[in-house]
XYZ file of C-alpha atoms in Angstrom:
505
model
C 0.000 0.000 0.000
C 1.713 3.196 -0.876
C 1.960 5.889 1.746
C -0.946 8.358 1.764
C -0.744 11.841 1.868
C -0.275 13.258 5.364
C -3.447 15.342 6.466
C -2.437 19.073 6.631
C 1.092 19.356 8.473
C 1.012 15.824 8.628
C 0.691 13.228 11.082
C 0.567 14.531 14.612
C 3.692 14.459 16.767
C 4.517 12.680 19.979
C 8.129 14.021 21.259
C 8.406 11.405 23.984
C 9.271 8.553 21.899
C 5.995 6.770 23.103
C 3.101 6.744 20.979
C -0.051 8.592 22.455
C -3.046 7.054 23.296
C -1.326 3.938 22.347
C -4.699 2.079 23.394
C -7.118 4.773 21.689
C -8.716 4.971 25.491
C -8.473 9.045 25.788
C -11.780 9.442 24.000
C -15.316 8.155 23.727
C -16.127 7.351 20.351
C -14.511 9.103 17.917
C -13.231 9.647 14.084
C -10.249 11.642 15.382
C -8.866 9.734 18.598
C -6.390 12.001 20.301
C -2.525 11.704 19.157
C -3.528 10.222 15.949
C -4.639 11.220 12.359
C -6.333 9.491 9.745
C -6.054 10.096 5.850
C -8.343 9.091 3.257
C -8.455 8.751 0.051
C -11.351 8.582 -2.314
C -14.921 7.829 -0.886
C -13.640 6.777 2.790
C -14.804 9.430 5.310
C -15.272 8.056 8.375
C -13.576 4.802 7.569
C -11.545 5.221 10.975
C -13.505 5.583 14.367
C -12.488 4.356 17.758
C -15.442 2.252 19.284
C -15.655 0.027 21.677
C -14.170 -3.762 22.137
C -10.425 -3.166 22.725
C -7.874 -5.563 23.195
C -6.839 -4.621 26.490
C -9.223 -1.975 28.008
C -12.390 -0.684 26.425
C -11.642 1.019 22.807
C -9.848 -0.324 19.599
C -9.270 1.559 15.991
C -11.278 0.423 13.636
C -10.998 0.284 9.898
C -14.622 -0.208 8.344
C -16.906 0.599 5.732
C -19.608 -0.587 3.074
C -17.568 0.273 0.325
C -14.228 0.086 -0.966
C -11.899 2.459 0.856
C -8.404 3.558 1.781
C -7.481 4.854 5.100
C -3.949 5.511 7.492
C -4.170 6.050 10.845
C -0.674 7.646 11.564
C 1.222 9.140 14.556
C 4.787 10.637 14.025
C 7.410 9.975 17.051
C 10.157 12.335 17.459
C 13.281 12.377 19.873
C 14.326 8.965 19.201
C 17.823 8.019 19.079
C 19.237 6.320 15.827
C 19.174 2.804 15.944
C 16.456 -0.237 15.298
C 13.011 0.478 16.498
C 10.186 -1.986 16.542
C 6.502 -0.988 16.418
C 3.781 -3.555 17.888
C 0.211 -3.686 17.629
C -2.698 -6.233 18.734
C -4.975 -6.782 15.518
C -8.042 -8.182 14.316
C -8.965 -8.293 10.982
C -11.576 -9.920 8.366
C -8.930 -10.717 5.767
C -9.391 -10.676 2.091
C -8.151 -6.659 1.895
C -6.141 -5.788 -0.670
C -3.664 -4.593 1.910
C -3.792 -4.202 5.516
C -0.854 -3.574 7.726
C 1.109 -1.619 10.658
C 4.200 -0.078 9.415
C 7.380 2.378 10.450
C 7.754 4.768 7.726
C 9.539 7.993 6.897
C 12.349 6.402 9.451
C 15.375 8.106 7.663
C 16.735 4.752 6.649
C 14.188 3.144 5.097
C 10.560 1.173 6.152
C 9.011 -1.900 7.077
C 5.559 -2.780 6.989
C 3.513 -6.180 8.790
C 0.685 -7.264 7.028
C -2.944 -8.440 8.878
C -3.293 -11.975 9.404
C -7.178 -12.490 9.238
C -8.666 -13.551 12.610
C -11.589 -15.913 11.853
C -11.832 -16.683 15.190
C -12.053 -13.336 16.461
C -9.209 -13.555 18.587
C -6.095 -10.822 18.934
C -3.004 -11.298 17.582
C 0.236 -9.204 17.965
C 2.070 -8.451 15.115
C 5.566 -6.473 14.957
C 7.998 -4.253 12.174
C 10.907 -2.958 12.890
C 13.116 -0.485 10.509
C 16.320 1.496 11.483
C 15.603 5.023 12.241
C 18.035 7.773 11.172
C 17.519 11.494 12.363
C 15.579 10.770 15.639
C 11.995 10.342 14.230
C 9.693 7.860 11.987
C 6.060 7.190 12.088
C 3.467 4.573 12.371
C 1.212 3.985 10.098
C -2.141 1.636 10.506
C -3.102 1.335 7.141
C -6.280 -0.514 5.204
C -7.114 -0.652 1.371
C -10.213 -2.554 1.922
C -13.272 -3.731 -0.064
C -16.695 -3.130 1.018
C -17.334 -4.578 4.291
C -13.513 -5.498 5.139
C -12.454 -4.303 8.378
C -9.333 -4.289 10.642
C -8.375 -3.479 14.657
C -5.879 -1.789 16.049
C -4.940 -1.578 19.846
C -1.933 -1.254 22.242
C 0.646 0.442 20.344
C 4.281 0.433 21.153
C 7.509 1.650 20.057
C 10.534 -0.190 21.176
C 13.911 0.199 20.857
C 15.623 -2.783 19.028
C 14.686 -5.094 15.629
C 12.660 -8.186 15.599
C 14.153 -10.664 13.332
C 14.037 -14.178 12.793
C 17.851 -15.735 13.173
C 16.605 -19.671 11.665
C 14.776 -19.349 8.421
C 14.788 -23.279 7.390
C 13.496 -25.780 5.415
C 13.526 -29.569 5.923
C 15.149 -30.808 2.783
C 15.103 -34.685 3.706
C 13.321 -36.297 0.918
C 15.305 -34.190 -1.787
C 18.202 -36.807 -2.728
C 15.603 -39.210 -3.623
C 13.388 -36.871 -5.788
C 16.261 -35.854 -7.489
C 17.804 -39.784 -7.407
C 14.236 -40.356 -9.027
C 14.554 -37.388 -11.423
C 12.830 -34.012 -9.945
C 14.028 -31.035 -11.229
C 13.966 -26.872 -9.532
C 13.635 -23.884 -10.985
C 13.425 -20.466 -10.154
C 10.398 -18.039 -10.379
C 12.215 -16.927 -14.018
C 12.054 -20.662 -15.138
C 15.875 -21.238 -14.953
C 16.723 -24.731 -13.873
C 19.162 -24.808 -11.158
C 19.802 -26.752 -8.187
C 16.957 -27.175 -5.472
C 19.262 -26.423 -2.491
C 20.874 -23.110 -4.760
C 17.116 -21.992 -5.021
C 16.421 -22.057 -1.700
C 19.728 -20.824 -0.217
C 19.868 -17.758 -2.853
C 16.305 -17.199 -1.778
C 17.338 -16.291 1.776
C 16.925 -19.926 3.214
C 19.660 -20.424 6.139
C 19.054 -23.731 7.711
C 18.068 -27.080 6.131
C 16.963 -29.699 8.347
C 18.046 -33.482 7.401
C 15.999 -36.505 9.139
C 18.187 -39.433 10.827
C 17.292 -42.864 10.211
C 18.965 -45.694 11.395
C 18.081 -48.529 8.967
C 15.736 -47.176 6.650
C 14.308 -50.127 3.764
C 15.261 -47.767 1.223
C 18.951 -46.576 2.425
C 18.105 -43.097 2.506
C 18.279 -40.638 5.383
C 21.217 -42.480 6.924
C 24.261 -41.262 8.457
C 26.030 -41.769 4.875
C 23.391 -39.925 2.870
C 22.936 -37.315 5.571
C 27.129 -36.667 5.453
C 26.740 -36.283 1.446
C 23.426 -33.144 1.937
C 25.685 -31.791 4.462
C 28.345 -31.181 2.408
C 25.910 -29.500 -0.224
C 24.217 -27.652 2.180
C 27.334 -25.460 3.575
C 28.567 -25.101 -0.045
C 25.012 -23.132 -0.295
C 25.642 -21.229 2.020
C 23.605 -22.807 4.805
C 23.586 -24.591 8.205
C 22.764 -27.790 8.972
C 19.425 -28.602 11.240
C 19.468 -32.571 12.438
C 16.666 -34.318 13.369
C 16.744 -37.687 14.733
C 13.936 -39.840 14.585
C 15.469 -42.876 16.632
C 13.360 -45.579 14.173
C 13.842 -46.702 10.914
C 11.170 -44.738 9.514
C 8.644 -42.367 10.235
C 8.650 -41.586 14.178
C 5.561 -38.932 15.164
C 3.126 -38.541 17.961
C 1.177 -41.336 16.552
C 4.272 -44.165 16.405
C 7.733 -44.338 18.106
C 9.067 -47.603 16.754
C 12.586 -49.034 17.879
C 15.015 -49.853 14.347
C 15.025 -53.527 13.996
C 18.675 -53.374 15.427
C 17.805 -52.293 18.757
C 13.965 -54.090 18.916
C 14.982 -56.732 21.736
C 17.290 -54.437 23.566
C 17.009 -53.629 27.486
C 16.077 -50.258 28.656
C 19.617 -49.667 29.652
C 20.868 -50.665 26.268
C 18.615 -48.161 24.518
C 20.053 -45.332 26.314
C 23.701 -46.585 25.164
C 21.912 -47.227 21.500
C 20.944 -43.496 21.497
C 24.244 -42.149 22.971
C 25.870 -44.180 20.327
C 24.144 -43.141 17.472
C 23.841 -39.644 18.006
C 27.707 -39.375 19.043
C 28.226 -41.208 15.536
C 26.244 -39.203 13.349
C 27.354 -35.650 14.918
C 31.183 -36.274 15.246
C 31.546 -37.722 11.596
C 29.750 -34.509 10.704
C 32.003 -32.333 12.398
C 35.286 -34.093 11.523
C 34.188 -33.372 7.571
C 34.105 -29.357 8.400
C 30.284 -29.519 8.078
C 28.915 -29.569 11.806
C 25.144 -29.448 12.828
C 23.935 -25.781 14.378
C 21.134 -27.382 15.791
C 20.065 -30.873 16.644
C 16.498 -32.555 17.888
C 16.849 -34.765 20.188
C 13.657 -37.071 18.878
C 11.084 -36.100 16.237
C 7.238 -34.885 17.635
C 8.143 -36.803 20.958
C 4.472 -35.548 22.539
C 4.063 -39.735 23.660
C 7.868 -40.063 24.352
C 9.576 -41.894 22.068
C 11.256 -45.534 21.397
C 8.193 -47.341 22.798
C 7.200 -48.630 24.808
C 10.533 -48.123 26.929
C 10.444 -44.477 26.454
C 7.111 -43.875 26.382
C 5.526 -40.672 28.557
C 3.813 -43.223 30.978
C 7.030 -43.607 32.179
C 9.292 -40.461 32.620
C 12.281 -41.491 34.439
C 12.979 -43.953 31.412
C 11.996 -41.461 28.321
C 14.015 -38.753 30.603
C 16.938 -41.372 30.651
C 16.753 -41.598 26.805
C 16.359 -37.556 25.975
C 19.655 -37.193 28.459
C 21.961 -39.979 26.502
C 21.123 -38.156 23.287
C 21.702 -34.269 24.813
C 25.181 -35.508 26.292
C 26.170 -37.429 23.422
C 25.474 -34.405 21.249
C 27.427 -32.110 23.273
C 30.396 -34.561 23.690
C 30.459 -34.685 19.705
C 29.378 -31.293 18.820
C 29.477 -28.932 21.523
C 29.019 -25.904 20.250
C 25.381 -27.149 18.334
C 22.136 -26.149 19.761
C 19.382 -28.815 20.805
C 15.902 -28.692 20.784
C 13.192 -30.620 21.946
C 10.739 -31.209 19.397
C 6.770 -31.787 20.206
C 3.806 -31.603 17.661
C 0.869 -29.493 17.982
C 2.148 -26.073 18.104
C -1.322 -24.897 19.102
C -1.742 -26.636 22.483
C -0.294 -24.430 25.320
C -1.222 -26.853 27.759
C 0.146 -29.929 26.042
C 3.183 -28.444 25.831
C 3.553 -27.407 29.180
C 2.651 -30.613 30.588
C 5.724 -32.056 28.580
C 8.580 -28.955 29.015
C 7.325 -29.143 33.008
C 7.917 -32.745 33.130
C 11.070 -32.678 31.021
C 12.343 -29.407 33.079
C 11.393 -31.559 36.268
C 13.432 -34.467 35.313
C 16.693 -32.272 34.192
C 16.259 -32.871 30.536
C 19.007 -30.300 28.980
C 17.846 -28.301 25.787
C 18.529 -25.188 24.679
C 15.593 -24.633 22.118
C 11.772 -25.576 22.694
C 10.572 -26.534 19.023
C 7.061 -27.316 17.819
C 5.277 -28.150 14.884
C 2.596 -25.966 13.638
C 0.077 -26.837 10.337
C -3.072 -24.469 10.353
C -5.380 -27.072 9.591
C -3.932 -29.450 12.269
C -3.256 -27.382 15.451
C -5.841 -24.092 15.600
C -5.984 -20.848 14.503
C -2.622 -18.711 14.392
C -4.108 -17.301 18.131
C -3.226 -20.209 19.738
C -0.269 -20.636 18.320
C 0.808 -17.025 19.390
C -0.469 -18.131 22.890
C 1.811 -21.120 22.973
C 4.804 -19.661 22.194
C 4.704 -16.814 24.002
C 3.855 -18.465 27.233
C 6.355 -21.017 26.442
C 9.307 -18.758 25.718
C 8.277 -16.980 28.866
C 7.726 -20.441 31.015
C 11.154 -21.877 30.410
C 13.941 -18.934 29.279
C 14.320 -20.421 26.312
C 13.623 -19.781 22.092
C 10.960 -21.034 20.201
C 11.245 -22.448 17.110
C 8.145 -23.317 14.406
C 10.218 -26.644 13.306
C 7.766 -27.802 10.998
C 4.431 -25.802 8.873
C 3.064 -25.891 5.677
C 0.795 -24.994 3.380
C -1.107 -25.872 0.078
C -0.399 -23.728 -2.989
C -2.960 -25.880 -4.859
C -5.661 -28.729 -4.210
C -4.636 -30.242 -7.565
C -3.404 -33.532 -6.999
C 0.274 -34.513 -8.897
C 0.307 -37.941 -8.421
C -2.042 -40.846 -7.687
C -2.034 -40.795 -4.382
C -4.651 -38.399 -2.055
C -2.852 -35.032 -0.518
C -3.087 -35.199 2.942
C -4.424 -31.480 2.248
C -7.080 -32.216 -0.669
C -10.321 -30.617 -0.439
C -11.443 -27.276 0.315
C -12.902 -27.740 3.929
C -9.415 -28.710 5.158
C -8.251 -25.706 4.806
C -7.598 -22.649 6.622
C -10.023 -19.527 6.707
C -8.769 -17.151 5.132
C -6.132 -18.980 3.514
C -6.929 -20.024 -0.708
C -5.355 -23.304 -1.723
C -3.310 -20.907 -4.363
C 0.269 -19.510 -4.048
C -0.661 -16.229 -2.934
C -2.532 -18.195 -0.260
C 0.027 -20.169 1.041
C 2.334 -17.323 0.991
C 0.249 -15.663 3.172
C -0.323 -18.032 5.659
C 3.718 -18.112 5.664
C 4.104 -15.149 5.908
C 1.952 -14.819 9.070
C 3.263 -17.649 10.941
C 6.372 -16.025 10.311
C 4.998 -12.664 11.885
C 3.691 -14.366 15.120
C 7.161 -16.236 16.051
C 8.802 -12.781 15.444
C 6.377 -11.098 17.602
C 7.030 -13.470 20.620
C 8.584 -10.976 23.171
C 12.163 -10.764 24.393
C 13.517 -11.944 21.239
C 12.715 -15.341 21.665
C 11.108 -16.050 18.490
C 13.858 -17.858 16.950
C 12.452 -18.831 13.625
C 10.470 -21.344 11.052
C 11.202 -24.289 9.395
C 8.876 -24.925 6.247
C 8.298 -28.939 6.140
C 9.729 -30.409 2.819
C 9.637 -27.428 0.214
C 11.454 -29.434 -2.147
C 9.541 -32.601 -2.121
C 7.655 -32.747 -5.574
C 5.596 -35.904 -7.078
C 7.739 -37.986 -8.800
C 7.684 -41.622 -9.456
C 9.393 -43.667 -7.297
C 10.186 -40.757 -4.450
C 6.922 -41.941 -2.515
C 6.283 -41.871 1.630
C 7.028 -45.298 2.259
C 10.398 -46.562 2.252
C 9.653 -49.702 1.633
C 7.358 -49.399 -0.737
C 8.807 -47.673 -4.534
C 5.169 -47.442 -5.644
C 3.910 -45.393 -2.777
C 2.864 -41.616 -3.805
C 3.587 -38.134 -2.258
C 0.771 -36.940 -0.494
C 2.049 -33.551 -0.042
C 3.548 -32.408 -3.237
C 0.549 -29.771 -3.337
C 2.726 -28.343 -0.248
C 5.647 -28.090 -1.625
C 7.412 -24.354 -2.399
C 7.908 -25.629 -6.298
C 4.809 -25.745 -8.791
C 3.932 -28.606 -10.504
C 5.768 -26.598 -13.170
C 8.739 -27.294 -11.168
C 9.479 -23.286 -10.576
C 9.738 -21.694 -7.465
C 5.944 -20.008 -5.840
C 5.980 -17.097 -3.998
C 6.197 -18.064 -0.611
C 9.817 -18.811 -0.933
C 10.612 -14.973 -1.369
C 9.733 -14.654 2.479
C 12.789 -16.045 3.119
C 14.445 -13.282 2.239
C 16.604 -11.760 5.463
């Protein structure tokens, strides 16, 4: 949305470096709330009114009207001294605008805007920008270019000294030596072939996550195969994410399963089976010049994992288990981060019943990581709820370690997405590339917004894995089909969709 033109002398000033009426309480109702002015263009008088329903107290901003409008809401802050600012705001919105966003603008050194994630379930969210600020002033701007009927809130404004960035902007790139083994080829946007790990990297990717199977049916996703991507990934400029699953195959909330090599193995053995392995995999890694910046111990361990030894009905055991594979990662690799990794990214309490537990039985771990789909775990409200009481709970970063979304609800192969028909998905959210950029983009905006910094980053879940013959889900099965091709960051076209450009540092 380009910047409207300021009302008169402009947007009013606040020399304190706070924005007034920063909850819009210091009138009743009102189409000029005090510290604040809104610019229109075109048919949109009255577009902007205080009212009440605010987030925290009784008033909000609102943006609303039966017909197509434009509208800023603006304050200008002077007395600021140079350096990274970062403006938040609790918003509700319908969605579907043409744009909707808070911004810093006119900083001296450039802007930054946030757009509106829409709120179907009527709950606030917090969103953030930050922009360097050059000559002690910028301003905020609460913007909408709306059709008839859109709306947005605004409430609690602040200005804060410091930027709010994401430091891990990832993708888990397990399944890519087999597509490409079975012939998958990337482009970029332009059409240019190229490879898929050069697409993401030059896109702004900075992590890429690798899976760790022990004995997988099909040989990939083994220490050897995961030493080969490693090697690739730092030549693209990247760091490497490891994820053990401590099975030979898929290990998630719903199954834990030993490998075959450990299945009639004590309790006491399994620990030295996980020491073991992880030592292996991480030292070999860091002897080729290619060490892991971050490492899950266990993959969506909600039930524990390595059942039924390690299972959550008994704690002391899975503890036992989670502490062989957080020493033997910092006796190989000491200087790599670990994270323990639970599904459902929505469920607050969930995952304080499992941190509390895991905190209680001196589980080390410097990162909490969860997995977050839309149309799995809640609206984005919970998610913002989770992570900011979880960061808060514990001391430590959050990380999004797995989401997703569906560009398309074409199908690529013969085998049904596991996101396929319209009522799966998210409101507010199309099944088109603009739509799953968006939903990016916003998941994005609420792990930035968790406060203190702790928002560490996102991980998309297999960008690169495309529908190709022979490159199915099960390993030991070569006709199996993709089910989530339709999620991938490619097009069936094979070039790069949108969504990848949020990437971008």
């Amino acid at each position: 949305l380009p910047a409207l033109p300021a009302q008169a002398a402009g947007a009013p000033e606040t020399a304190s470096g706070s924005p007034a009426n920063a909850g819009f309480e210091a009138d009743g109702e009102t189409a000029a709330p005090s510290g604040w002015t809104s610019t229109a263009r075109g048919n949109a008088a009255g577009t902007a009114f205080t009212e009440p329903g605010g987030h925290d107290g009784g008033r909000r901003l609102t943006h609303r009207a039966d017909h197509a409008y434009r509208v800023e809401t603006s304050q200008r802050l002077t007395g600021l001294d140079d350096g990274p600012y970062t403006v938040s705001a609790w918003v509700r919105s319908s969605g579907g605008q043409k744009s909707a966003t808070i911004a810093l603008r006119d900083c001296g050194a450039g802007s930054e805007r946030t757009q509106l994630p829409p709120t179907a379930d009527g709950a606030w969210i917090r969103i953030t920008a930050s922009a360097e600020v050059r000559g002690g002033s910028c301003t905020i701007a609460l913007t909408s270019d709306a059709r008839p009927g859109q709306w947005a809130h605004f409430d609690d404004i602040t200005l804060t000294p410091g930027a709010a960035a994401l430091s891990v902007r990832g993708g888990d790139v397990s399944t890519l030596a087999k597509n490409e083994a079975f012939g998958a080829r990337y482009r970029h946007a332009d059409g240019t072939e190229d490879d898929a790990l050069s697409v993401l990297g030059s896109a702004g990717m900075n992590y890429a996550r690798l899976k760790v199977w022990v004995d997988p049916v099909d040989g990939y996703n083994t220490k050897e195969r995961v030493l080969a991507m490693a090697q690739r990934i730092r030549a693209s400029g990247m760091q490497l994410f490891v994820d053990f699953h401590y099975s030979d195959a898929w290990a998630d909330p719903g199954k834990q399963n030993k490998p075959a090599a450990w299945s009639g193995h004590s309790y006491q053995q399994l620990r030295q089976d996980v020491y073991d392995h992880t030592y292996d995999v991480l030292s070999a890694l860091a002897a080729q010049g290619t060490p892991a910046g971050m490492v899950q111990i266990g993959n969506e361990i909600n039930g524990g994992m390595l059942w039924p030894e390690g299972s959550i009905d008994n704690w002391d055991q899975l503890a036992g288990l989670l502490k062989s594979g957080a020493e033997a990662a910092r006796a190989a690799s000491p200087d790599t981060r670990i994270a323990l990794h639970l599904a459902e990214g929505g469920d607050r309490e969930g995952t304080h019943w499992w941190f509390d537990r895991a905190v209680a039985h001196d589980v080390p771990f410097d990162v909490v990581a969860l997995s977050y789909y839309g149309y799995w775990h809640g609206p984005l409200s919970g998610l913002q709820a989770n992570l900011d009481a979880t960061a808060s709970r514990y001391g430590k970063p959050v990380l999004v370690a797995e989401t997703a979304y569906a560009h398309t609800l074409e199908n690529g192969d013969d085998l049904a997405n596991n996101v396929g028909t319209a009522d799966q998905l998210v409101d507010g959210y199309p099944a088109t590339p603009q739509g799953q950029a968006a939903n990016l983009r916003d998941v994005m905006n609420v792990v930035e917004a968790v406060p203190g910094g702790r928002g560490l980053g996102v991980v998309y879940w297999e960008p690169a894995w495309t529908a190709v013959e022979g490159s199915g889900w099960d390993p030991a099965d070569p006709d199996s089909g993709n089910a989530w091709e339709n999620q991938a960051l490619f097009g069936y076209d094979e070039r790069a969709l949108p969504a990848l450009d949020l990437f971008a540092p």
